[in-house]
Tab-separated table of C-alpha atoms and ligand atoms in Angstrom:
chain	number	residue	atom	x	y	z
Q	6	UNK	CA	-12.510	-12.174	22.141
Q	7	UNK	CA	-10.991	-14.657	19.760
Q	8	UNK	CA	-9.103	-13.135	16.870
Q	9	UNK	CA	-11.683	-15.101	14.623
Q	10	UNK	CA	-15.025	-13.306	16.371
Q	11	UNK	CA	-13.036	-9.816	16.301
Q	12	UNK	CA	-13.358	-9.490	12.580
Q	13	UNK	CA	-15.880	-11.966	11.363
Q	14	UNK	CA	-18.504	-9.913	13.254
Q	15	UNK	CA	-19.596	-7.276	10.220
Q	16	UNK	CA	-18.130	-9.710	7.461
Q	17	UNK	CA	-21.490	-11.226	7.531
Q	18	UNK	CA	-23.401	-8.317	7.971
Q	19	UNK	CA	-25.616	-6.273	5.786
Q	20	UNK	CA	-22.619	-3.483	5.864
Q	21	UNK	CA	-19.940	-5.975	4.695
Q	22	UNK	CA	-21.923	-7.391	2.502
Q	23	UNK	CA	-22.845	-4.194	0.489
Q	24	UNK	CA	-19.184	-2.966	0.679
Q	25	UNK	CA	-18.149	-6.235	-1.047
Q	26	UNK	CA	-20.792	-6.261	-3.535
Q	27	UNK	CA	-19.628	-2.668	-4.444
Q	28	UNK	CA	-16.008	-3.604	-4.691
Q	29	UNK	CA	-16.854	-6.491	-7.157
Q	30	UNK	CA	-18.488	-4.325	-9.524
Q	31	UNK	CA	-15.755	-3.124	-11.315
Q	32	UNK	CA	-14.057	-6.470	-11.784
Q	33	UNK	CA	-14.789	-7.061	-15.603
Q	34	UNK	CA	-14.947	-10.566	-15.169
Q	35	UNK	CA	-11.403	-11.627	-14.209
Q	36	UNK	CA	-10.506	-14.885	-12.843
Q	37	UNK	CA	-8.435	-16.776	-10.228
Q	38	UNK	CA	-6.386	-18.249	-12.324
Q	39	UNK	CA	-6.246	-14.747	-13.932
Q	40	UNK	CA	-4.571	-13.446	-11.174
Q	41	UNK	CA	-2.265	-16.292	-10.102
Q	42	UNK	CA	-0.945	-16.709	-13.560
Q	43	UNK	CA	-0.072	-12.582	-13.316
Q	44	UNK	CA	1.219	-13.076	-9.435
Q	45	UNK	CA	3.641	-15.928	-10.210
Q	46	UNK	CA	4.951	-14.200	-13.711
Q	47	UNK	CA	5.625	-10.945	-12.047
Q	48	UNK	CA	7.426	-12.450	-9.204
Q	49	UNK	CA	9.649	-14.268	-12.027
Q	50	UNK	CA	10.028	-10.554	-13.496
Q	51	UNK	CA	10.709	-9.190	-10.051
Q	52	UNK	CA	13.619	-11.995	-8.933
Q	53	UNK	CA	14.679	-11.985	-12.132
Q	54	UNK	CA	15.820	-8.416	-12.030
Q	55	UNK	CA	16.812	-8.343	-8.854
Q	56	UNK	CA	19.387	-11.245	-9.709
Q	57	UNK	CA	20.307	-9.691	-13.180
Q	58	UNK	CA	21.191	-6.407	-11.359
Q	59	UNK	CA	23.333	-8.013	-9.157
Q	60	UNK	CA	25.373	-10.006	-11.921
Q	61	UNK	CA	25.543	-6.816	-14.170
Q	62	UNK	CA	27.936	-5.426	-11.555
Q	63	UNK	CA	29.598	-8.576	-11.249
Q	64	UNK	CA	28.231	-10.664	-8.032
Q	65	UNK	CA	26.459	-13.575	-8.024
Q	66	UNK	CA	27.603	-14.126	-11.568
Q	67	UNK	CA	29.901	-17.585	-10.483
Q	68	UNK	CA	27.300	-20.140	-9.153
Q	69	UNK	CA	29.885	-21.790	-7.113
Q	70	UNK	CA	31.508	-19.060	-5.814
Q	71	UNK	CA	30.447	-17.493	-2.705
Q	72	UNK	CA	29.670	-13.829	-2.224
Q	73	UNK	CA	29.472	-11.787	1.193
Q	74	UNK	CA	26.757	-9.694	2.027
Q	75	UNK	CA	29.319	-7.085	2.897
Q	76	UNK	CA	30.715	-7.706	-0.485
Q	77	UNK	CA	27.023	-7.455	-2.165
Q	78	UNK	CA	26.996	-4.033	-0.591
Q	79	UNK	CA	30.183	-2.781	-1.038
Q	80	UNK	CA	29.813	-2.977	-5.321
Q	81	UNK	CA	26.180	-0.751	-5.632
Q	82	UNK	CA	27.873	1.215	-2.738
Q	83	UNK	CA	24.477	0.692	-0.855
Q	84	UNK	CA	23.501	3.746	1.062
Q	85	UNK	CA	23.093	3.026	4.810
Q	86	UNK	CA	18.870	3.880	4.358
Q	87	UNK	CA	18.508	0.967	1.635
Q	88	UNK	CA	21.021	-1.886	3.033
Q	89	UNK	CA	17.742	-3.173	5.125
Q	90	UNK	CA	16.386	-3.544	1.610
Q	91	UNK	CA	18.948	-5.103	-0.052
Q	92	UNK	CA	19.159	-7.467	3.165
Q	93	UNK	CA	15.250	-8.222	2.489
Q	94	UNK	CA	15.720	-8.744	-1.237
Q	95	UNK	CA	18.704	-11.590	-0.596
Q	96	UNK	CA	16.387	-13.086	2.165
Q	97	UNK	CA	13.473	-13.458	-0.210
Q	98	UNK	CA	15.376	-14.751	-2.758
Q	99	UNK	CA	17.093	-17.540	-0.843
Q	100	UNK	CA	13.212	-18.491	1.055
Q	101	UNK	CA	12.551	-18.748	-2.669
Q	102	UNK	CA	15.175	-21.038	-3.871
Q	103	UNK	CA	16.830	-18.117	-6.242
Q	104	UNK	CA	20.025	-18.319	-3.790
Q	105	UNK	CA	21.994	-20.030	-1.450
Q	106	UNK	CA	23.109	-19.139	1.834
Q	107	UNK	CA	25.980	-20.429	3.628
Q	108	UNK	CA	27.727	-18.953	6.675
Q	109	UNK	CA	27.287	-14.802	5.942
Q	110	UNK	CA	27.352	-15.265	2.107
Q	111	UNK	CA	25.333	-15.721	-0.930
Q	112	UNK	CA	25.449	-18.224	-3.648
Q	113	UNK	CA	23.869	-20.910	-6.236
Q	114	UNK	CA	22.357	-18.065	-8.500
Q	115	UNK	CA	21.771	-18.879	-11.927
Q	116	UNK	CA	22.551	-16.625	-15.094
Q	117	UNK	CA	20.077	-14.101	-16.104
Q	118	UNK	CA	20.810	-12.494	-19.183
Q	119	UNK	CA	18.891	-9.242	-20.608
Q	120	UNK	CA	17.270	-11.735	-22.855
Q	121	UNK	CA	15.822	-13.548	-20.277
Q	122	UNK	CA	14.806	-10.660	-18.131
Q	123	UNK	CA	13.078	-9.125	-21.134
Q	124	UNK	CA	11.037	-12.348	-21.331
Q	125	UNK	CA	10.110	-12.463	-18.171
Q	126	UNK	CA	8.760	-8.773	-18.140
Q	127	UNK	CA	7.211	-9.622	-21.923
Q	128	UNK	CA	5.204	-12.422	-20.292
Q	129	UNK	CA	3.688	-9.849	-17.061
Q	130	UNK	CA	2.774	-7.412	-19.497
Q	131	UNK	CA	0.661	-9.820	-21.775
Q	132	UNK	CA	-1.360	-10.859	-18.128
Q	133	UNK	CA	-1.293	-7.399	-17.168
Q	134	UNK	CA	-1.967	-4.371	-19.848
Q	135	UNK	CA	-5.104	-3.378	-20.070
Q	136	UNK	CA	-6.996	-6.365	-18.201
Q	137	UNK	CA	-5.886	-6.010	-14.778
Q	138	UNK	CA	-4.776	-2.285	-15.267
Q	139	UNK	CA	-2.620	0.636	-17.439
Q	140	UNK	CA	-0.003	-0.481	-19.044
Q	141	UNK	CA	1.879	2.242	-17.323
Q	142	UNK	CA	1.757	0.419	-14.059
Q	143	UNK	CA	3.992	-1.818	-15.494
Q	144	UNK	CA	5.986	1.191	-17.654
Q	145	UNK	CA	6.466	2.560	-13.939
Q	146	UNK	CA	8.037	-0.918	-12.698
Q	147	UNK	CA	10.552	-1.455	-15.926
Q	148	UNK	CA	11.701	2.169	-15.245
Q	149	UNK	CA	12.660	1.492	-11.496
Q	150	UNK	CA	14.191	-2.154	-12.641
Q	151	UNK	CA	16.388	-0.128	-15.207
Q	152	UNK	CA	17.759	2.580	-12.502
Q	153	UNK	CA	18.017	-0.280	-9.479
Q	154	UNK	CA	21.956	0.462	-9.333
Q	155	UNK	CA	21.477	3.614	-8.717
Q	156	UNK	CA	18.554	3.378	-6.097
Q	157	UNK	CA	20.619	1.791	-4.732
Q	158	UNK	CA	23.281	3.903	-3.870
Q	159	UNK	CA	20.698	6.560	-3.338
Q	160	UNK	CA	21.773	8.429	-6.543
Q	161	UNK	CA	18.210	7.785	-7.878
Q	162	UNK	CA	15.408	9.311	-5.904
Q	163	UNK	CA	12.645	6.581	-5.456
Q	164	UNK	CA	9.529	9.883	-5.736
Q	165	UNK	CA	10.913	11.027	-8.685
Q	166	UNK	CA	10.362	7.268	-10.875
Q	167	UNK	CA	6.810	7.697	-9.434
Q	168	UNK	CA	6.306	11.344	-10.144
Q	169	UNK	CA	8.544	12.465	-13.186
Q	170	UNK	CA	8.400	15.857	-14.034
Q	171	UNK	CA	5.780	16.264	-11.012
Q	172	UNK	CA	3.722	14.218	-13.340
Q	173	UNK	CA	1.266	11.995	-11.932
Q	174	UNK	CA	0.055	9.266	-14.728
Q	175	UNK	CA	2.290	6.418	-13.239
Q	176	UNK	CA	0.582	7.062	-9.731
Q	177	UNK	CA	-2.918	6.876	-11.249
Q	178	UNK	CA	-2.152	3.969	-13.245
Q	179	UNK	CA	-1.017	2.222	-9.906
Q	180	UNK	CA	-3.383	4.265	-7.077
Q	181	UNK	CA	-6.586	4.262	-9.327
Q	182	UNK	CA	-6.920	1.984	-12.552
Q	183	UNK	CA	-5.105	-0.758	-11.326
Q	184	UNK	CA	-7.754	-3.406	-10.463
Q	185	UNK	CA	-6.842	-3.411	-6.953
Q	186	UNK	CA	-7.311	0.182	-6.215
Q	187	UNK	CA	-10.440	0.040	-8.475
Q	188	UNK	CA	-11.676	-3.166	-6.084
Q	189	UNK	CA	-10.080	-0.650	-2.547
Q	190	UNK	CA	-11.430	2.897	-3.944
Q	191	UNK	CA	-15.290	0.943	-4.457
Q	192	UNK	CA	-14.965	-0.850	-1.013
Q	193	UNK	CA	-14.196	2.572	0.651
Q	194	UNK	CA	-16.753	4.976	-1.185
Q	195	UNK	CA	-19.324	2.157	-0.341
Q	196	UNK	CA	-18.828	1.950	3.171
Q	197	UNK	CA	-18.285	5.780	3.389
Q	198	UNK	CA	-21.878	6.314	1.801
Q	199	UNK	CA	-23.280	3.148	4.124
Q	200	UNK	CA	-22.054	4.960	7.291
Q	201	UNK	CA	-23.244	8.525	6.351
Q	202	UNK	CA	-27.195	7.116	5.472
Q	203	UNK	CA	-26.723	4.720	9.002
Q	204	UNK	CA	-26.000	8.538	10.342
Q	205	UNK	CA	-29.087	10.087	8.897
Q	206	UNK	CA	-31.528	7.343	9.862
Q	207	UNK	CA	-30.396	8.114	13.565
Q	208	UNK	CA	-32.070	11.736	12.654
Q	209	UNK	CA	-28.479	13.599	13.647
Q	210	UNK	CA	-28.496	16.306	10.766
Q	211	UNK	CA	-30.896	18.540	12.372
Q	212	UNK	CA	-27.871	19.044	15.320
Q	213	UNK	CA	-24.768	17.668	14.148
Q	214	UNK	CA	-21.933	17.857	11.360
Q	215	UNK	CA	-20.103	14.653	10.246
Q	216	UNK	CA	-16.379	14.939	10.096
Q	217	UNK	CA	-13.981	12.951	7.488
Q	218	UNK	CA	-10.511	12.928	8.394
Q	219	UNK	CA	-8.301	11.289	5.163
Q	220	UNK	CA	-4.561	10.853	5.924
Q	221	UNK	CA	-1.622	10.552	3.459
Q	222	UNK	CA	-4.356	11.709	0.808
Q	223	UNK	CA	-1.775	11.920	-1.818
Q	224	UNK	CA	-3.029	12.111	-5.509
Q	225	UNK	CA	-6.322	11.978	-4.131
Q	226	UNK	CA	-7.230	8.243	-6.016
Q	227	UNK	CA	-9.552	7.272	-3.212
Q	228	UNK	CA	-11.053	11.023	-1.978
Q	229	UNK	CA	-11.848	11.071	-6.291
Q	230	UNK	CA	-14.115	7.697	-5.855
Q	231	UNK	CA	-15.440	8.527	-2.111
Q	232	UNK	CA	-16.503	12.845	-2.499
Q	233	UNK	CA	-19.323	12.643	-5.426
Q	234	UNK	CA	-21.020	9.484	-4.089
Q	235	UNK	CA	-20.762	11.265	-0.704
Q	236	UNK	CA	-22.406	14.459	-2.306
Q	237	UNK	CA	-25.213	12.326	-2.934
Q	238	UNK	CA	-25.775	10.710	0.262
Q	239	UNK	CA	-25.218	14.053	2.704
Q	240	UNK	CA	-28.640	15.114	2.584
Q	241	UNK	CA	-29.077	17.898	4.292
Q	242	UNK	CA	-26.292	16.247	6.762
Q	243	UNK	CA	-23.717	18.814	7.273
Q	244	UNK	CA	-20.857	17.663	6.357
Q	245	UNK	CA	-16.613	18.737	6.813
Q	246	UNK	CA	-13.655	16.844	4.321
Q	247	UNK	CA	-10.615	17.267	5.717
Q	248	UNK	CA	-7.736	16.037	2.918
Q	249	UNK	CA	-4.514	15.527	4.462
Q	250	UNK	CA	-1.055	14.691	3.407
Q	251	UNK	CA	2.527	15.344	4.744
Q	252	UNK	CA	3.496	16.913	1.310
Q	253	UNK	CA	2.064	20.576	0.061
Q	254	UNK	CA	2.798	19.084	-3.203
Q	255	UNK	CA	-0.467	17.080	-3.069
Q	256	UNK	CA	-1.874	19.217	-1.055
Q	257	UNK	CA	-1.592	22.051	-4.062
Q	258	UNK	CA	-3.130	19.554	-6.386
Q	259	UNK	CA	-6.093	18.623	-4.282
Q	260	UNK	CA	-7.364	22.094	-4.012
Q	261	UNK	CA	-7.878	22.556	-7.569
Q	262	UNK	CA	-9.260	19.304	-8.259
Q	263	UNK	CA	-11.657	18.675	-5.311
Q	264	UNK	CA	-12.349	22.681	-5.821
Q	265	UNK	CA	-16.158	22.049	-6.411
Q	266	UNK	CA	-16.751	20.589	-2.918
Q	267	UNK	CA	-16.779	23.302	-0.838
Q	268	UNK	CA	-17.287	21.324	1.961
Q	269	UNK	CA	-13.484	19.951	1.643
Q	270	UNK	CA	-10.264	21.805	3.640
Q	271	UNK	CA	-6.716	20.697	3.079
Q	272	UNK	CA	-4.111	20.779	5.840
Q	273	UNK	CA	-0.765	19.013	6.372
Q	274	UNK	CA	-0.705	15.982	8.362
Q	275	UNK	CA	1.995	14.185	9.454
Q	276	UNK	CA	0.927	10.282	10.674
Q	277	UNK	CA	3.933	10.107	13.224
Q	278	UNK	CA	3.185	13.157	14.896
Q	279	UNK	CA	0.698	13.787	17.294
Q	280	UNK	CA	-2.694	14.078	15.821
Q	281	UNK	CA	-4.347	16.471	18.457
Q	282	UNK	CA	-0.921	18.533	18.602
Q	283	UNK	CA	-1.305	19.434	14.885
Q	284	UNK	CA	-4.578	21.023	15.260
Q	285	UNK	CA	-7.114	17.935	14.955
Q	286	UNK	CA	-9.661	17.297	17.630
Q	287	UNK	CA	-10.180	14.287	19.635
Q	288	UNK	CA	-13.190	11.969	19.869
Q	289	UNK	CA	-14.414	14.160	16.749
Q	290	UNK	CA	-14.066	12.218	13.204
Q	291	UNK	CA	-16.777	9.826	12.384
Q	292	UNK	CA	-14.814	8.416	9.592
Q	293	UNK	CA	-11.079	8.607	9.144
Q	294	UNK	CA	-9.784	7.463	5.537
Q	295	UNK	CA	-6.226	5.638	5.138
Q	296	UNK	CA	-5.668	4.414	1.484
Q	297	UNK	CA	-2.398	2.534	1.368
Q	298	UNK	CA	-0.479	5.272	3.857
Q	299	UNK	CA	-0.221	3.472	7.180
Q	300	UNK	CA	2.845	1.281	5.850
Q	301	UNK	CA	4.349	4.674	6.099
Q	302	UNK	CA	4.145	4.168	9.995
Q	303	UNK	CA	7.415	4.884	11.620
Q	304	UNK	CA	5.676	2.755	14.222
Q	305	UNK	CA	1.977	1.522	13.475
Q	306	UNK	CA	0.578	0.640	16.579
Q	307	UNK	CA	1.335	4.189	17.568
Q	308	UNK	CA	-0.206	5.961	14.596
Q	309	UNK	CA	-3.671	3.875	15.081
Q	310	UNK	CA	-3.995	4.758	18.535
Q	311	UNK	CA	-3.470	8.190	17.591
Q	312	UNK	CA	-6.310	7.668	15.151
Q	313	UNK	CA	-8.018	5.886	17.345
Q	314	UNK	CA	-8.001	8.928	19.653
Q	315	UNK	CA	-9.537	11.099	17.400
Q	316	UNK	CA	-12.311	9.297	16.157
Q	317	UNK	CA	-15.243	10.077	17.599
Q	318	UNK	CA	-17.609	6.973	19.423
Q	319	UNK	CA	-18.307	3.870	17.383
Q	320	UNK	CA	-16.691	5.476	14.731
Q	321	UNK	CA	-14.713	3.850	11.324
Q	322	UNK	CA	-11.556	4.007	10.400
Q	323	UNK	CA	-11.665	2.794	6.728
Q	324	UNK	CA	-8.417	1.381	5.823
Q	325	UNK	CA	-6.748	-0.223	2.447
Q	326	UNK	CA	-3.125	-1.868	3.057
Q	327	UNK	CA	-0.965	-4.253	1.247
Q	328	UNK	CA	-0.321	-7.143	3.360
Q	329	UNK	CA	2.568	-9.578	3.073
Q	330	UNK	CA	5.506	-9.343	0.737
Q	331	UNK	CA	5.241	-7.646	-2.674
Q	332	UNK	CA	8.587	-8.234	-4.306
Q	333	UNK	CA	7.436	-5.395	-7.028
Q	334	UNK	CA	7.307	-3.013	-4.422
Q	335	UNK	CA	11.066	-3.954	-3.303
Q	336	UNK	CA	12.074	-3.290	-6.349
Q	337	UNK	CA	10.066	0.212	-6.340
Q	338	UNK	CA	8.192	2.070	-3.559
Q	339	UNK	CA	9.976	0.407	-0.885
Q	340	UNK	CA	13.354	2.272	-1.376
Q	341	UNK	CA	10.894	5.458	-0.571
Q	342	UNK	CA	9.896	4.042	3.045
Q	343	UNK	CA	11.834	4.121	6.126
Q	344	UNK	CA	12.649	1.075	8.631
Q	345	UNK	CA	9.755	0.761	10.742
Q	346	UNK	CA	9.704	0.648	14.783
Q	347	UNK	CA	6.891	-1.823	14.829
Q	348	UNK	CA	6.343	-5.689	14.314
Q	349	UNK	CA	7.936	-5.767	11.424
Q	350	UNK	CA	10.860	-5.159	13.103
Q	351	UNK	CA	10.488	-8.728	14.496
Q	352	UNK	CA	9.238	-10.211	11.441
Q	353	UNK	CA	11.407	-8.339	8.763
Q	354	UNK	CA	8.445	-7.550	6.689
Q	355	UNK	CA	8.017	-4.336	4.722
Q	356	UNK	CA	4.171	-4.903	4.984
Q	357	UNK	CA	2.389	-6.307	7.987
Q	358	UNK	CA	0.239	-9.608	7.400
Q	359	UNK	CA	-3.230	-9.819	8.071
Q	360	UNK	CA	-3.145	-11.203	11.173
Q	361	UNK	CA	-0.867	-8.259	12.422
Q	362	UNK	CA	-3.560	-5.710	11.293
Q	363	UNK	CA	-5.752	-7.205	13.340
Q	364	UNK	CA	-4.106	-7.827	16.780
Q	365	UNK	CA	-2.616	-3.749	16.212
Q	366	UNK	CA	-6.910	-2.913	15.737
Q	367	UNK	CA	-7.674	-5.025	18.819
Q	368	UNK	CA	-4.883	-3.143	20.515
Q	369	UNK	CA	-6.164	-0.072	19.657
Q	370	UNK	CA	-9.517	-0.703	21.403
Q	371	UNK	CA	-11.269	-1.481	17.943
Q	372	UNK	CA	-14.792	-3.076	18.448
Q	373	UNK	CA	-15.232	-4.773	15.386
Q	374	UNK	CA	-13.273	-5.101	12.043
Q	375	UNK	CA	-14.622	-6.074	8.684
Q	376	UNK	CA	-12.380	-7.513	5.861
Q	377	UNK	CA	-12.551	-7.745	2.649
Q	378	UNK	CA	-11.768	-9.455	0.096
Q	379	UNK	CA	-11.988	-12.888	1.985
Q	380	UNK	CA	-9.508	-15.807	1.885
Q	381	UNK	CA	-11.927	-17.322	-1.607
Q	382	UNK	CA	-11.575	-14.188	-3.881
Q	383	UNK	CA	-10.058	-13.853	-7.156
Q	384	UNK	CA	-8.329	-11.150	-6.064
Q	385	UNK	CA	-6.895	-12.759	-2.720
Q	386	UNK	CA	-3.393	-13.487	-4.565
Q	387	UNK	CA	-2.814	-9.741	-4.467
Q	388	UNK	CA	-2.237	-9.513	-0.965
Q	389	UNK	CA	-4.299	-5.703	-0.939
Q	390	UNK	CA	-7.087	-5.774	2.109
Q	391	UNK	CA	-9.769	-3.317	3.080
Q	392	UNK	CA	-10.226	-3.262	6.449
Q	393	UNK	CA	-13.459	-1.087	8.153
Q	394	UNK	CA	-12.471	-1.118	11.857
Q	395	UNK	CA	-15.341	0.578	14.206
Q	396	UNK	CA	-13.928	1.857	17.768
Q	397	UNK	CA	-15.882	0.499	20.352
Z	534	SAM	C1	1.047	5.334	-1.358
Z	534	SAM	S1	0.596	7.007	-1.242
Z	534	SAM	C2	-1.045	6.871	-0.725
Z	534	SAM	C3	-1.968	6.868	-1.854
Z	534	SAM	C4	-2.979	7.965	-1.764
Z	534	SAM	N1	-4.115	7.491	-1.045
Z	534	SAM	C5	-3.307	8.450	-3.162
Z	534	SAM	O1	-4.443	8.355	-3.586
Z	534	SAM	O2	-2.379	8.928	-3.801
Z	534	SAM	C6	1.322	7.490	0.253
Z	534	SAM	C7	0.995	8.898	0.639
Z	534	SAM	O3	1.378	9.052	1.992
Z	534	SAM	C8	1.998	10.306	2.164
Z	534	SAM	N2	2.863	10.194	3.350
Z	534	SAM	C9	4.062	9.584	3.458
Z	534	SAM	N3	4.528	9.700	4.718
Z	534	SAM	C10	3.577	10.375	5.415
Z	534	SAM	C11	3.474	10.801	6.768
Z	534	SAM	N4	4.456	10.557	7.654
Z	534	SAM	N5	2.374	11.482	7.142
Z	534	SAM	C12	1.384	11.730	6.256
Z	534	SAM	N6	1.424	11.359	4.960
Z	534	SAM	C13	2.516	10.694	4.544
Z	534	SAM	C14	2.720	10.557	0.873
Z	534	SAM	O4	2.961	11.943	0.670
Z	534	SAM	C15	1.754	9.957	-0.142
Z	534	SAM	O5	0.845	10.893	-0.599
């Protein structure tokens, strides 16, 4: 099957179409050219800082002079788990005309003074706060720019910018009122609800009980949006939750705040272990949730095969990914992931592209794979994707 065929099948179907219409609805009338005017000013922000950080301890600064990536290193004194990064940051910045490369070293970068930078983050915020999302999303990013020295050299730990004090406002501003998640979290409670009434039509709640696997659960952004329209569209379908995450931490949280469901359990999960092997059964979930955790992937193609394995028959994986390059989140999350064993070894790419998704589904044995939003959206500059994939 063409790659075309292989995920155009449910775009045009009653399913897709109802799990886009659902997404939209919390869009508040934002534009296009809403979004590409906030894309292209936070990448200025973004490079910006990146470059500034670099000057402030001294490289970089001459825009003749050359500098060597060794040398680049040497002054943050890079830890060995972030020089991949740093590598990824200079080799964005020269395929965006920021720098220079000649031989092994670095050049041609103009000055970027605190002034400047301040501008440049000024001008996101006025796009950003309070249209497309909190203006603590952005809080979140200006604290990581100001300790990027010390991420760096790994004296900063990446978690704790995202979680200070254990608290969890800059992850909600970022995992559920940004207008991404708010587009991912309606795609996935839609399709969620869609599948479980397809299930009742087929008459199986007299015999059977529908399993929901979620992985890398976290702060529980998506499992908030997907449990109380699920509550409503059980029935008398019985019905298991199970919340997973590789961190008790979350795991501590969920149970208190998903305590009303009593059809929810909470266990540890870890996505690059064997699924079966840590207690799950195979062939059993109906739907399995993934909201922005499979990046994690020490090797992806792995991990959805695993999945794969445990879904039950013409089953749905429902699935919500960054895809491309997000120079925010190399300035942020990224210096929290590990170097992956997958395609993005070849293509030196913290996230996989679209087209990657789809040939590690096909892979994977998946029948048919809807997503959304398509090529024409608004929010297509964004680079976030929702993909349903149903095993054959
Ligand atoms: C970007 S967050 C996902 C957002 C999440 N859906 C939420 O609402 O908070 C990534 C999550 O993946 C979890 N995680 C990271 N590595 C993991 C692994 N190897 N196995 C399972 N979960 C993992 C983290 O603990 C974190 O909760």
């Amino acid at each position: 099957m063409k790659q075309e065929d292989f995920h155009t099948v449910v775009c045009d179907s009653a399913f897709g179409r109802f799990c886009s219409k659902a997404a939209d609805s919390d869009l508040g009338g934002i534009s296009a050219a809403d979004i590409t005017l906030f894309v292209r000013q936070l990448e200025q922000a973004v490079f910006s800082s990146m470059i500034h950080t670099f000057q402030t301890q001294g490289v970089l600064t001459n825009r003749e002079r050359e500098y060597s990536l060794t040398k680049i290193l040497s002054v943050f004194n890079t830890a060995p788990q972030h020089q991949c990064l740093i590598r990824r940051w200079l080799r964005l910045l020269t395929e965006r005309d920021w720098l220079k490369f000649r031989g092994d070293n670095y050049y041609g970068a103009a000055a970027v003074s605190k002034v400047m930078l301040d501008q440049c983050w000024s001008a996101a915020r006025k796009s950003w706060d309070g249209r497309l999302g909190s203006p603590l999303a952005m809080d979140y990013l200006i604290s990581n720019v100001r300790r990027l020295p010390q991420l760096m050299s790994g004296e900063q730990q990446a978690a704790l910018l995202l979680f200070p004090e254990g608290k969890m406002d800059y992850a909600n501003a970022l995992y559920r009122e940004s207008i991404t998640a708010r587009y991912l979290n309606q795609a996935t409670a839609e399709a969620v609800s869609r599948i479980v009434a397809a299930k009742k039509l087929t008459g199986a709640e007299s015999e059977e009980q529908l399993h929901i696997v979620e992985i890398g659960a976290g702060t529980g952004a998506t499992t908030a949006v997907v449990v109380p329209r699920l509550k409503a569209a059980v029935g008398a379908l019985s019905i298991e939750y199970l919340f997973t995450d590789i961190s008790n931490f979350f795991l501590l949280a969920a149970r208190e705040n998903f305590k009303d469901y009593p059809w929810m359990r909470f266990q540890i999960v870890d996505i690059d272990k064997n699924f079966v092997q840590q207690g799950l059964k195979a062939k059993c979930a109906d739907i399995i949730i993934a909201a922005g955790i499979l990046n994690n992937a020490a090797d992806t193609d792995k991990t959805v095969e695993g999945l794969m394995h445990i879904l039950a028959e013409g089953g749905w994986m429902l699935i919500t990914e960054p895809t491309g390059e997000f120079p925010e989140m190399l300035i942020s999350q990224a210096f929290m992931m590990s170097r992956p064993e997958d395609d993005r070894k070849n293509t030196k790419t913290t996230f996989m592209s679209v087209d990657q998704w789809l040939d590690v589904f096909r892979k994977a044995g998946a029948a048919e794979v809807l997503t959304l939003p398509d090529e024409a959206h608004p929010l297509t500059p964004l680079g976030q994707k929702f993909f349903a994939v149903r095993k054959k």
